[in-house]
Coordinates of C-alpha atoms in Angstrom, one line a residue:
Chain A
M764 CA 4.2 -39.4 -48.1
M765 CA 4.1 -38.0 -51.6
D766 CA 3.1 -41.1 -53.7
N767 CA 0.5 -40.5 -56.3
E768 CA -2.3 -42.8 -55.3
Y769 CA -2.4 -41.3 -51.8
N770 CA -2.4 -37.9 -53.3
T771 CA -5.5 -38.4 -55.5
Q772 CA -7.5 -39.9 -52.6
L773 CA -6.4 -36.9 -50.5
D774 CA -7.4 -34.5 -53.3
N775 CA -11.0 -35.8 -53.5
D776 CA -11.5 -35.7 -49.8
E777 CA -10.1 -32.3 -49.7
N778 CA -12.1 -31.0 -52.6
N779 CA -15.2 -32.2 -50.9
L780 CA -14.3 -30.6 -47.7
L781 CA -13.4 -27.4 -49.3
N782 CA -16.7 -27.3 -51.2
K783 CA -18.6 -27.9 -48.0
L784 CA -16.7 -25.1 -46.3
K785 CA -17.5 -22.7 -49.1
T786 CA -21.1 -23.7 -49.0
I787 CA -21.6 -23.1 -45.3
W788 CA -19.7 -19.8 -45.6
I789 CA -22.0 -18.6 -48.5
N790 CA -25.1 -19.8 -46.7
E791 CA -24.2 -17.9 -43.6
K792 CA -23.4 -14.9 -45.7
F793 CA -26.8 -14.6 -47.3
A794 CA -29.0 -15.9 -44.5
P795 CA -30.4 -13.0 -42.5
N796 CA -30.4 -15.1 -39.3
L797 CA -27.7 -17.0 -37.6
L798 CA -27.5 -20.6 -38.9
D799 CA -26.5 -23.7 -36.9
Y800 CA -22.8 -23.9 -36.2
Q801 CA -21.2 -26.5 -38.6
N802 CA -19.0 -28.1 -36.0
E803 CA -18.1 -31.2 -38.0
I804 CA -17.0 -29.3 -41.1
I805 CA -15.0 -26.7 -39.1
S806 CA -13.2 -29.2 -36.9
N807 CA -12.4 -31.3 -40.0
V808 CA -10.9 -28.2 -41.7
M809 CA -8.9 -27.2 -38.6
E810 CA -7.5 -30.7 -38.5
K811 CA -6.5 -30.5 -42.1
I812 CA -4.8 -27.2 -41.4
E813 CA -2.8 -28.7 -38.6
E814 CA -1.8 -31.7 -40.7
K815 CA -0.6 -29.4 -43.4
E816 CA 1.2 -27.2 -41.1
A817 CA 3.1 -30.3 -39.8
L818 CA 4.0 -31.2 -43.4
C819 CA 5.2 -27.6 -43.9
T820 CA 7.5 -27.8 -41.0
E821 CA 8.9 -31.0 -42.4
G822 CA 9.4 -29.3 -45.8
I823 CA 11.3 -26.4 -44.3
Q824 CA 13.8 -28.9 -42.6
N825 CA 14.2 -30.7 -45.8
K826 CA 15.3 -28.3 -48.6
S827 CA 14.2 -30.6 -51.4
H828 CA 10.6 -30.4 -50.3
Q829 CA 10.6 -26.6 -50.1
F830 CA 8.4 -26.2 -53.1
T831 CA 5.7 -28.7 -51.9
A832 CA 5.8 -27.0 -48.6
D833 CA 5.1 -23.6 -50.2
I834 CA 2.1 -25.1 -52.0
Y835 CA 0.7 -26.6 -48.8
E836 CA 1.2 -23.2 -47.1
M837 CA -0.8 -21.5 -49.8
E838 CA -3.6 -24.0 -49.2
I839 CA -3.4 -23.4 -45.5
E840 CA -3.7 -19.7 -46.0
R841 CA -6.8 -20.2 -48.2
L842 CA -8.5 -22.5 -45.8
K843 CA -7.9 -20.2 -42.9
Y844 CA -9.2 -17.2 -44.9
I845 CA -12.6 -18.9 -45.4
V846 CA -12.9 -20.2 -41.9
K847 CA -12.1 -16.6 -40.7
C848 CA -14.8 -15.2 -43.0
Y849 CA -17.3 -17.7 -41.7
L850 CA -16.6 -17.1 -38.1
R851 CA -16.5 -13.4 -38.5
L852 CA -19.9 -13.3 -40.2
R853 CA -21.3 -15.3 -37.2
I854 CA -19.8 -13.1 -34.6
K855 CA -21.1 -10.0 -36.4
K856 CA -24.6 -11.5 -36.4
I857 CA -24.3 -12.5 -32.8
D858 CA -23.4 -8.9 -31.9
Q859 CA -26.5 -7.7 -33.6
F860 CA -29.0 -10.3 -32.5
Y861 CA -27.6 -11.4 -29.2
T862 CA -30.8 -11.6 -27.3
S863 CA -32.7 -13.8 -29.9
V864 CA -29.6 -15.9 -30.5
L865 CA -29.2 -16.7 -26.8
K866 CA -32.9 -17.5 -26.5
E867 CA -32.8 -19.8 -29.5
S868 CA -29.6 -21.5 -28.2
Q869 CA -31.5 -22.7 -25.2
S870 CA -33.7 -25.0 -27.2
N871 CA -31.2 -25.5 -30.1
T872 CA -27.8 -26.7 -28.8
E873 CA -26.5 -26.8 -32.4
L874 CA -26.8 -23.1 -32.9
L875 CA -23.6 -22.0 -31.3
S876 CA -20.2 -23.4 -30.8
Q877 CA -19.0 -23.7 -27.2
H878 CA -16.7 -20.7 -27.7
E879 CA -19.5 -18.7 -29.3
L880 CA -21.9 -19.5 -26.5
K881 CA -19.3 -18.1 -24.0
Y882 CA -18.8 -15.0 -26.2
T883 CA -22.4 -14.4 -26.5
E884 CA -23.2 -14.7 -22.8
R885 CA -20.4 -12.3 -21.9
Y886 CA -21.3 -10.0 -24.7
K887 CA -24.9 -9.8 -23.4
S888 CA -23.8 -9.2 -19.8
Y889 CA -21.6 -6.2 -21.0
M890 CA -24.5 -4.7 -23.1
D891 CA -27.0 -5.2 -20.3
E892 CA -24.7 -3.7 -17.7
Y893 CA -23.9 -0.7 -20.0
F894 CA -27.5 0.3 -20.6
K895 CA -28.2 -0.3 -16.9
K896 CA -25.4 2.0 -15.8
T897 CA -26.1 4.8 -18.4
I898 CA -29.9 5.1 -18.2
L899 CA -32.0 2.3 -16.9
S900 CA -30.9 2.4 -13.3
S901 CA -31.7 6.1 -13.2
L902 CA -35.4 5.5 -14.2
H903 CA -38.4 4.5 -12.1
K904 CA -38.6 0.8 -11.7
D905 CA -41.6 0.7 -14.2
H906 CA -39.2 1.8 -16.9
S907 CA -36.0 0.3 -15.9
T908 CA -36.0 -2.7 -18.2
M909 CA -35.8 -3.3 -21.9
S910 CA -38.8 -5.2 -23.2
P911 CA -37.9 -8.2 -25.4
D912 CA -39.3 -6.6 -28.5
H913 CA -36.9 -3.6 -28.2
Y914 CA -33.9 -5.7 -29.3
L915 CA -33.0 -6.1 -32.9
E916 CA -34.3 -9.3 -34.7
P917 CA -33.2 -10.7 -38.0
Q918 CA -35.3 -9.7 -41.0
L919 CA -36.7 -13.0 -42.0
N920 CA -39.0 -11.4 -44.7
T921 CA -36.1 -10.4 -46.8
W922 CA -35.7 -11.9 -50.4
V923 CA -32.9 -14.4 -51.2
F924 CA -31.6 -16.4 -54.1
C925 CA -31.5 -20.0 -53.5
K926 CA -30.7 -23.4 -55.2
P927 CA -32.1 -26.7 -54.0
K928 CA -29.6 -29.5 -53.6
E929 CA -32.1 -32.1 -54.7
N930 CA -35.6 -32.1 -56.2
L931 CA -37.6 -31.1 -53.2
G932 CA -41.1 -31.3 -54.6
E933 CA -43.8 -28.8 -54.0
Y934 CA -43.9 -26.2 -51.3
L935 CA -46.4 -23.6 -50.5
I936 CA -44.7 -20.2 -50.5
D937 CA -46.8 -17.1 -49.9
E938 CA -50.0 -18.7 -51.4
D939 CA -48.0 -19.9 -54.4
T940 CA -47.0 -23.5 -54.9
I941 CA -43.5 -23.8 -56.0
D942 CA -42.0 -27.0 -57.3
F943 CA -38.3 -26.8 -56.2
K944 CA -36.1 -28.5 -58.8
K945 CA -32.5 -29.2 -58.4
T946 CA -31.6 -27.6 -61.7
S947 CA -33.2 -24.2 -61.0
I948 CA -32.5 -21.0 -59.1
Y949 CA -35.3 -19.4 -57.2
F950 CA -35.8 -15.8 -55.8
V951 CA -38.1 -16.2 -52.9
K952 CA -38.8 -14.9 -49.4
Y953 CA -36.5 -16.3 -46.8
R954 CA -38.9 -17.1 -44.0
P955 CA -40.7 -20.0 -45.7
I956 CA -37.4 -21.7 -46.9
K957 CA -35.5 -21.0 -43.7
D958 CA -35.9 -24.6 -42.4
L959 CA -34.8 -26.0 -45.7
V960 CA -31.6 -24.1 -45.6
Q961 CA -31.0 -25.1 -42.1
A962 CA -31.6 -28.7 -42.9
G963 CA -29.0 -28.5 -45.7
R964 CA -31.5 -29.2 -48.4
M965 CA -31.3 -25.8 -50.0
D966 CA -28.3 -23.5 -50.6
L967 CA -28.3 -19.8 -50.7
I968 CA -26.4 -18.0 -53.5
Chain B
M541 CA -41.2 21.4 -25.7
F542 CA -41.4 17.6 -24.8
T543 CA -38.5 15.3 -26.0
K544 CA -36.4 18.2 -27.3
S545 CA -33.1 17.1 -25.8
A546 CA -33.7 13.4 -26.6
I547 CA -34.4 13.9 -30.2
E548 CA -31.4 16.2 -30.5
L549 CA -29.3 13.3 -29.5
V550 CA -30.6 11.2 -32.3
K551 CA -30.2 14.0 -34.9
E552 CA -26.6 14.6 -33.7
I553 CA -25.6 11.0 -34.2
R554 CA -27.4 10.8 -37.7
Q555 CA -25.3 13.9 -38.8
T556 CA -22.1 12.1 -38.9
D557 CA -20.7 8.6 -39.6
S558 CA -17.9 9.0 -37.0
I559 CA -18.2 9.1 -33.2
P560 CA -19.2 12.6 -32.0
H561 CA -18.5 13.8 -28.4
Y562 CA -20.6 12.0 -25.8
N563 CA -23.6 14.4 -25.0
D564 CA -23.9 13.9 -21.3
T565 CA -26.0 17.0 -20.9
N566 CA -28.8 16.0 -23.1
I567 CA -28.9 12.5 -21.8
K568 CA -29.3 13.9 -18.2
L569 CA -32.0 16.2 -19.4
A570 CA -33.9 13.4 -21.1
I571 CA -33.6 11.2 -18.1
N572 CA -34.8 14.0 -15.9
E573 CA -37.8 14.7 -18.2
I574 CA -38.8 11.0 -17.9
N575 CA -38.6 11.0 -14.1
V576 CA -40.5 14.4 -13.8
L577 CA -43.2 13.4 -16.2
Y578 CA -43.7 10.0 -14.6
E579 CA -44.0 11.5 -11.2
E580 CA -46.7 13.9 -12.4
L581 CA -48.4 11.2 -14.3
L582 CA -48.7 8.9 -11.2
Q583 CA -50.0 11.8 -9.2
V584 CA -52.6 12.7 -11.8
L585 CA -53.8 9.1 -12.0
M586 CA -54.0 8.8 -8.3
A587 CA -55.8 12.1 -7.7
N588 CA -58.4 11.4 -10.3
G589 CA -59.4 7.8 -9.6
N590 CA -62.8 8.0 -11.3
E591 CA -62.2 10.5 -13.9
K592 CA -58.8 9.4 -15.1
S593 CA -60.3 7.7 -18.2
Q594 CA -62.3 10.8 -19.2
P595 CA -60.8 12.5 -22.3
Y596 CA -59.7 15.6 -20.3
Y597 CA -57.2 13.4 -18.3
L598 CA -56.8 10.7 -20.8
S599 CA -55.2 13.2 -23.3
N600 CA -52.8 14.1 -20.6
S601 CA -51.8 10.6 -19.5
M602 CA -51.6 9.2 -23.1
T603 CA -49.3 12.1 -24.0
Y604 CA -47.1 11.7 -21.0
F605 CA -46.8 8.0 -21.6
S606 CA -45.8 8.6 -25.1
V607 CA -43.3 11.2 -24.4
I608 CA -41.7 9.0 -21.7
Y609 CA -41.5 6.1 -24.1
R610 CA -40.1 8.3 -26.8
D611 CA -37.4 9.9 -24.5
K612 CA -36.2 6.5 -23.4
R613 CA -36.2 5.1 -26.9
C614 CA -34.1 8.1 -28.2
V615 CA -31.5 7.8 -25.5
L616 CA -31.1 4.1 -25.8
A617 CA -30.9 4.4 -29.7
Y618 CA -28.3 7.0 -29.2
L619 CA -26.2 5.0 -26.8
N620 CA -26.7 1.8 -28.9
E621 CA -25.6 3.6 -32.1
R622 CA -22.5 4.8 -30.4
L623 CA -21.6 1.4 -29.1
K624 CA -22.1 0.0 -32.6
R625 CA -19.6 2.5 -34.0
I626 CA -17.1 1.8 -31.1
K627 CA -17.4 -2.0 -31.8
E628 CA -16.7 -1.2 -35.6
Y629 CA -13.6 0.7 -34.6
R630 CA -12.4 -2.4 -32.7
W631 CA -12.8 -4.5 -35.8
S632 CA -11.2 -2.0 -38.2
S633 CA -8.2 -1.2 -36.1
G634 CA -7.5 -4.9 -35.3
N635 CA -6.4 -4.1 -31.7
G636 CA -7.7 -3.0 -28.4
L637 CA -6.0 0.4 -28.2
L638 CA -8.1 3.6 -28.2
P639 CA -6.3 6.7 -29.7
D640 CA -6.5 9.9 -27.6
Q641 CA -8.6 11.7 -30.3
L642 CA -11.3 9.0 -29.9
K643 CA -10.9 8.5 -26.2
E644 CA -11.7 12.0 -25.4
K645 CA -15.0 11.7 -27.2
L646 CA -16.1 8.7 -25.2
S647 CA -17.7 8.5 -21.7
Q648 CA -16.1 6.5 -19.0
D649 CA -18.7 3.8 -19.4
E650 CA -18.0 3.6 -23.1
I651 CA -14.3 3.3 -22.4
Q652 CA -15.0 0.4 -20.0
F653 CA -17.4 -1.1 -22.6
F654 CA -14.7 -1.0 -25.3
S655 CA -12.2 -2.7 -23.1
D656 CA -14.7 -5.4 -22.1
Y657 CA -15.7 -5.9 -25.7
D658 CA -12.0 -6.0 -26.7
K659 CA -11.3 -8.6 -24.0
N660 CA -14.2 -10.8 -25.0
L661 CA -13.3 -10.7 -28.7
T662 CA -9.6 -11.3 -28.1
D663 CA -10.4 -14.3 -25.8
Y664 CA -12.6 -15.7 -28.5
N665 CA -9.9 -15.2 -31.2
I666 CA -7.4 -17.0 -29.0
K667 CA -9.7 -19.9 -28.3
V668 CA -10.4 -20.5 -32.0
G669 CA -6.8 -19.9 -32.9
L670 CA -7.5 -17.2 -35.5
D671 CA -7.6 -13.4 -35.4
L672 CA -10.9 -12.6 -37.2
T673 CA -10.2 -9.0 -37.4
V674 CA -7.0 -9.1 -39.4
D675 CA -6.4 -9.5 -43.1
P676 CA -9.9 -9.4 -44.7
Q677 CA -8.5 -9.8 -48.2
P678 CA -8.4 -13.2 -49.9
P679 CA -4.9 -14.6 -50.2
K680 CA -3.8 -14.5 -53.8
D681 CA 0.0 -15.0 -53.7
L682 CA 2.0 -16.6 -51.1
Y683 CA 4.8 -14.0 -51.5
V684 CA 4.5 -10.3 -51.9
E685 CA 7.0 -7.6 -52.7
V686 CA 7.3 -4.9 -50.1
R687 CA 9.2 -1.7 -49.5
V688 CA 10.3 -0.7 -46.0
I689 CA 8.9 2.7 -45.1
K690 CA 9.7 2.6 -41.3
E691 CA 13.1 1.3 -40.2
L692 CA 12.7 -2.0 -38.5
G693 CA 16.2 -3.5 -38.5
Q694 CA 16.6 -7.2 -38.1
V695 CA 13.4 -9.1 -37.6
V696 CA 12.5 -12.7 -37.0
L697 CA 9.3 -13.4 -38.8
N698 CA 6.5 -15.8 -37.8
S699 CA 7.7 -18.4 -40.2
G700 CA 11.1 -18.4 -38.4
A701 CA 13.0 -16.6 -41.2
T702 CA 15.3 -13.7 -40.2
V703 CA 15.4 -10.7 -42.4
T704 CA 16.8 -7.2 -42.1
L705 CA 14.3 -4.6 -42.9
N706 CA 16.2 -1.3 -43.6
L707 CA 14.5 1.8 -44.7
N708 CA 13.7 2.1 -48.4
T709 CA 14.9 -1.5 -49.2
T710 CA 12.6 -3.9 -51.0
H711 CA 11.9 -7.5 -50.1
F712 CA 10.1 -10.5 -51.4
L713 CA 8.4 -12.1 -48.4
K714 CA 5.7 -14.4 -47.3
R715 CA 2.3 -12.6 -47.2
S716 CA 1.3 -14.0 -44.0
D717 CA 4.6 -12.8 -42.4
V718 CA 4.2 -9.2 -43.5
S719 CA 0.5 -8.4 -43.8
N720 CA 0.4 -7.1 -40.2
L721 CA 3.5 -4.9 -40.8
I722 CA 1.9 -3.5 -43.9
S723 CA -1.4 -2.6 -42.3
Q724 CA 0.5 -0.9 -39.5
G725 CA 2.4 1.2 -42.0
S726 CA 5.9 -0.1 -41.5
L727 CA 6.0 -1.8 -44.9
E728 CA 4.4 -0.8 -48.2
H729 CA 3.0 -3.4 -50.6
I730 CA 4.4 -3.0 -54.1
V731 CA 2.1 -4.3 -56.8
Chain C
M1381 CA -39.9 -0.6 -37.5
S1382 CA -37.2 -1.3 -35.1
Y1383 CA -37.0 0.2 -31.6
L1384 CA -33.4 1.3 -31.6
N1385 CA -33.3 2.3 -35.4
I1386 CA -32.1 5.9 -35.8
D1387 CA -33.9 6.4 -39.1
D1388 CA -37.2 4.9 -37.8
I1389 CA -37.0 7.4 -34.9
L1390 CA -36.3 10.4 -37.1
A1391 CA -39.0 9.4 -39.6
E1392 CA -41.6 9.5 -36.9
E1393 CA -40.8 13.1 -36.2
Q1394 CA -43.0 14.1 -39.2
K1395 CA -45.5 16.7 -38.1
L1396 CA -49.2 16.3 -38.5
S1397 CA -51.7 19.0 -38.0
C1398 CA -54.1 17.8 -35.2
K1399 CA -57.4 19.2 -33.7
F1400 CA -58.1 18.5 -30.1
L1401 CA -61.5 17.1 -29.8
Y1402 CA -61.7 17.7 -26.0
N1403 CA -60.3 19.9 -23.5
A1404 CA -57.0 18.4 -22.3
Y1405 CA -55.5 18.7 -18.9
N1406 CA -52.1 20.4 -18.4
L1407 CA -50.8 20.0 -22.0
G1408 CA -50.4 23.8 -22.7
Q1409 CA -46.7 23.4 -23.5
L1410 CA -47.6 21.5 -26.7
E1411 CA -48.9 24.8 -28.1
E1412 CA -46.0 27.1 -29.0
G1413 CA -46.2 30.5 -27.3
S1414 CA -49.2 29.6 -25.3
A1415 CA -49.3 30.4 -21.6
D1416 CA -52.4 28.3 -20.7
T1417 CA -52.0 25.2 -18.8
D1418 CA -54.8 23.3 -20.5
I1419 CA -55.6 22.9 -24.2
E1420 CA -59.0 23.9 -25.2
K1421 CA -61.2 21.8 -27.3
G1422 CA -60.9 22.7 -31.0
T1423 CA -57.3 23.9 -30.7
K1424 CA -55.1 23.0 -33.8
I1425 CA -51.6 22.0 -33.0
D1426 CA -48.8 20.3 -35.1
L1427 CA -47.9 17.1 -33.4
P1428 CA -45.1 14.6 -34.3
Y1429 CA -46.4 11.3 -35.9
W1430 CA -45.6 9.2 -32.9
L1431 CA -47.8 11.3 -30.6
A1432 CA -50.6 12.1 -33.1
Y1433 CA -50.9 8.4 -33.8
V1434 CA -51.5 7.5 -30.1
L1435 CA -54.0 10.3 -29.5
A1436 CA -55.9 9.7 -32.7
K1437 CA -56.2 6.1 -32.0
K1438 CA -57.9 6.9 -28.7
G1439 CA -60.2 9.4 -30.5
L1440 CA -58.7 12.4 -28.6
V1441 CA -57.6 14.3 -31.7
S1442 CA -58.3 14.3 -35.4
A1443 CA -55.2 14.4 -37.6
E1444 CA -54.7 15.7 -41.1
M1445 CA -52.5 14.3 -43.8
P1446 CA -49.3 16.4 -43.9
T1447 CA -48.8 18.8 -46.8
P1448 CA -46.2 16.9 -48.7
Y1449 CA -48.7 14.0 -49.0
Q1450 CA -51.6 16.2 -50.2
Q1451 CA -52.7 16.4 -53.7
D1452 CA -50.6 19.4 -54.9
F1453 CA -47.3 17.8 -53.9
K1454 CA -48.4 14.4 -55.2
D1455 CA -49.3 15.9 -58.5
K1456 CA -45.9 17.5 -58.9
L1457 CA -44.2 14.3 -57.8
I1458 CA -46.0 12.0 -60.2
A1459 CA -45.5 14.4 -63.1
D1460 CA -41.8 13.8 -63.0
P1461 CA -40.5 11.8 -59.9
N1462 CA -36.9 12.3 -61.0
V1463 CA -36.8 16.1 -60.7
I1464 CA -38.2 16.6 -57.1
S1465 CA -35.6 17.1 -54.5
M1466 CA -36.2 15.2 -51.3
R1467 CA -33.7 17.3 -49.4
S1468 CA -36.3 18.4 -46.9
H1469 CA -38.3 15.1 -47.0
Q1470 CA -35.5 12.7 -46.0
Y1471 CA -38.0 10.1 -44.9
Y1472 CA -40.7 10.7 -47.5
D1473 CA -41.0 7.0 -48.4
K1474 CA -40.6 5.6 -44.9
I1475 CA -43.1 7.9 -43.1
G1476 CA -45.3 7.8 -46.2
T1477 CA -46.0 4.1 -45.9
M1478 CA -46.8 4.6 -42.3
L1479 CA -49.2 7.4 -43.1
S1480 CA -50.8 5.4 -45.8
S1481 CA -51.8 2.7 -43.4
F1482 CA -52.7 5.3 -40.6
F1483 CA -55.1 7.0 -42.9
S1484 CA -56.1 3.8 -44.7
D1485 CA -55.0 5.6 -48.0
R1486 CA -54.1 2.8 -50.4
S1487 CA -53.6 5.2 -53.2
L1488 CA -50.7 6.9 -51.3
N1489 CA -49.0 3.5 -51.0
L1490 CA -49.4 2.9 -54.8
L1491 CA -48.0 6.4 -55.5
L1492 CA -44.9 5.8 -53.2
F1493 CA -44.3 2.6 -55.0
R1494 CA -44.5 4.3 -58.5
V1495 CA -42.3 7.1 -57.4
F1496 CA -39.8 4.8 -55.8
R1497 CA -39.6 2.6 -58.8
D1498 CA -39.0 5.5 -61.2
R1499 CA -36.4 7.2 -59.1
F1500 CA -34.8 3.8 -58.3
L1501 CA -33.8 3.3 -61.9
K1502 CA -32.1 6.6 -62.1
I1503 CA -30.3 6.2 -58.7
Y1504 CA -29.2 2.7 -59.6
N1505 CA -27.7 3.9 -62.8
Q1506 CA -26.0 6.9 -61.1
S1507 CA -24.5 4.7 -58.4
L1508 CA -22.7 2.6 -61.0
N1509 CA -21.6 5.4 -63.2
L1510 CA -20.6 8.4 -61.2
R1511 CA -17.3 7.3 -59.8
E1512 CA -15.3 10.4 -60.8
T1513 CA -18.0 13.0 -60.0
D1514 CA -18.7 15.0 -56.8
I1515 CA -21.7 13.2 -55.6
T1516 CA -22.6 15.3 -52.4
K1517 CA -25.2 17.3 -54.3
I1518 CA -26.9 14.3 -55.9
V1519 CA -27.0 12.4 -52.7
G1520 CA -28.4 15.4 -50.9
N1521 CA -31.5 15.3 -53.0
M1522 CA -32.3 11.7 -52.1
T1523 CA -34.3 10.2 -49.2
R1524 CA -32.4 8.2 -46.7
L1525 CA -33.6 4.9 -48.2
E1526 CA -32.5 6.0 -51.7
R1527 CA -29.2 7.1 -50.3
N1528 CA -28.5 3.8 -48.8
I1529 CA -29.2 2.1 -52.2
F1530 CA -27.0 4.6 -53.9
E1531 CA -24.1 4.2 -51.5
N1532 CA -24.3 0.3 -51.8
G1533 CA -24.1 0.6 -55.5
Y1534 CA -21.4 3.2 -55.5
R1535 CA -19.2 1.1 -53.2
S1536 CA -19.6 -2.0 -55.2
S1537 CA -18.8 -0.2 -58.4
I1538 CA -15.6 1.0 -56.8
D1539 CA -14.8 -2.5 -55.6
Y1540 CA -15.5 -3.8 -59.1
D1541 CA -13.0 -1.3 -60.6
K1542 CA -10.5 -2.3 -58.1
W1543 CA -10.9 -6.0 -58.8
R1544 CA -10.7 -5.3 -62.5
N1545 CA -7.6 -3.3 -62.2
R1546 CA -6.3 -6.0 -59.9
K1547 CA -5.9 -3.4 -57.1
G1548 CA -7.8 -5.5 -54.6
E1549 CA -4.8 -7.7 -54.2
K1550 CA -2.8 -4.8 -52.8
I1551 CA -2.5 -4.9 -49.0
E1552 CA -3.2 -1.4 -47.8
R1553 CA -2.1 0.5 -44.8
N1554 CA -4.9 0.5 -42.3
P1555 CA -5.6 4.2 -41.4
N1556 CA -7.4 3.1 -38.3
I1557 CA -4.4 1.5 -36.5
I1558 CA -3.0 3.8 -34.0
F1559 CA 0.7 3.5 -33.7
P1560 CA 2.2 4.1 -30.4
V1561 CA 5.9 3.2 -30.1
A1562 CA 5.1 0.0 -28.2
S1563 CA 3.0 -1.5 -30.8
R1564 CA 5.8 -2.0 -33.3
S1565 CA 7.4 -4.5 -30.9
S1566 CA 4.1 -6.0 -29.8
S1567 CA 3.0 -6.5 -33.4
V1568 CA 5.8 -8.8 -34.2
N1569 CA 5.8 -9.7 -30.6
N1570 CA 7.0 -13.2 -30.6
S1571 CA 9.2 -12.8 -33.6
I1572 CA 11.6 -10.0 -32.6
N1573 CA 14.0 -11.0 -29.9
S1574 CA 15.4 -8.5 -27.6
N1575 CA 18.8 -8.2 -29.3
N1576 CA 17.2 -7.3 -32.5
I1577 CA 15.2 -4.5 -31.0
N1578 CA 18.3 -2.9 -29.7
S1579 CA 20.0 -3.1 -33.0
S1580 CA 17.0 -1.9 -34.9
S1581 CA 16.4 1.1 -32.6
T1582 CA 19.9 2.3 -32.9
Q1583 CA 19.9 2.0 -36.6
S1584 CA 16.6 3.8 -37.0
S1585 CA 17.4 6.6 -34.8
S1586 CA 20.1 7.9 -37.1
S1587 CA 18.8 7.1 -40.5
S1588 CA 15.1 7.4 -40.4
T1589 CA 14.2 10.3 -38.1
Q1590 CA 14.2 12.8 -40.9
S1591 CA 12.1 10.9 -43.4
S1592 CA 9.6 9.4 -40.9
Q1593 CA 8.6 12.7 -39.4
P1594 CA 6.5 14.0 -42.4
K1595 CA 5.0 10.5 -42.8
K1596 CA 3.5 10.8 -39.3
D1597 CA 1.6 13.9 -40.4
T1598 CA 0.0 12.3 -43.4
V1599 CA -1.0 9.4 -41.2
L1600 CA -2.7 11.6 -38.8
K1601 CA -4.6 13.4 -41.6
K1602 CA -5.7 10.1 -43.0
R1603 CA -7.0 9.0 -39.7
K1604 CA -8.8 12.2 -38.9
R1605 CA -11.6 11.2 -41.2
I1606 CA -12.7 8.6 -38.7
F1607 CA -12.8 10.9 -35.7
D1608 CA -13.9 14.1 -37.1
D1609 CA -17.4 15.5 -36.4
E1610 CA -18.9 16.7 -39.7
S1611 CA -20.8 19.4 -37.9

């Protein structure tokens, strides 16, 4: 289990996965709207965590592997920390923008994880019920609903720093043509590059 | 004056970052104003079929419409801001318990909402197998040194290790085992 | 503008002096101290922006630019943007941009931008350098928007200090956690078995009662911040 060749192979895969995890976390952090749930990456990471936890348990049983087990545990803690941050950011955005999130999730099944979808639906029903009980049900039927534009929407016109993952060529951004190069960092409005971020061709930083 | 009680609600919630007493009185007054004005508005519109778009009546109906819209918006914003702070409390405390000092400031519906919100979030945490509300700091060291500031006696930690945590003793323990006990105030992290 | 935003709502409370261009049915109560039911054509009344806007768009009233946006105040402001206190103009910038488009006054927008830019530099610097000072007075002279910027900078400068002094690694007691007797066992729930609870509670009753009592008080004080009304 501890032989060198295997370890190097493992390291490369893991570094890759860790980098991907970091990227989706940072993108989610700087994007004003909710991005698609990165199911593949998160389930891979969760698998890795389980694998390592199993190795740790072995390590505890075998005193000679205690040191290795500690190092694995450290890695588990770090992975878990980033996953937590990522999921937490998403739940906070869902709490804020739940109506537009639910609406978008009807046409975009990638937007939410299965658990997030359940969370959002329940959250919406609690919010709706609360406003109904406290005020809306006491009003004339002409006023007893919230109109869609009363809910909070993400600010897509905000400015972001971004870095293309590859040479993307020219894009028309607010009447200016920008030639997105892999080697450069740009400060632009989020709305026009939103789809590039979503498609994984541009990272936010 | 129109919208007085409604705008007071908004001013009240802006004055503090904490959660003030639920202002039931002003909410009821605002709701009442909406209903009374709307009743009048409908009557005026009905009684003056042909003249209702004349400036004399139009000034009246436009004002009433605006006041109703404004009242409703203020009350909803007030309620929503309170919910926002109640949700923040759930995240920062890391559990679903409401202390009495906070509870007495909330309405029954808010207490209900807090418990619904807590349940939903807890269910989600269980499903993903991670508590998103605990330990927001990046892990640096696997082990940390701690001093016991509340007697705990013998404790079996998550990792399976058994340790005796007597008052004022110090220990070198796994971070993940003790971070909960530190944020609850049983242990103190020595740096 | 967002429907549920507290600051957007408060900004729109800005009063505008309005002249009614027609008689208006049953609006007497808009006029302070008036016993009439109707408003007479030509009457001047201060109306909040949200109402003045609607009535003016329908041509029912004519509205005037509020005093803080008239030449006198603008002159003072532009002379030295940094000395003017915004204590009584908390939403000067926010409602200012709305007024600028309402009155189609582009010069007001430009002025707001210049003032904001000048004040921003000072506020930005203050936010990063005033960690040891009492900031309540400084913050009181800012608009809400400026204050948000200041507080963001202030917080990150404190975080930066913590990081530099390696304090960020310290796990702190969370002042928000309420600590009923039950939660000690529930917190380590699956880890304390029943025998241990017994042994720990007997031990603690003798040795820790004295020393844990004053602790409780400081805990309460710490927590109070969260629940206190500032009013």
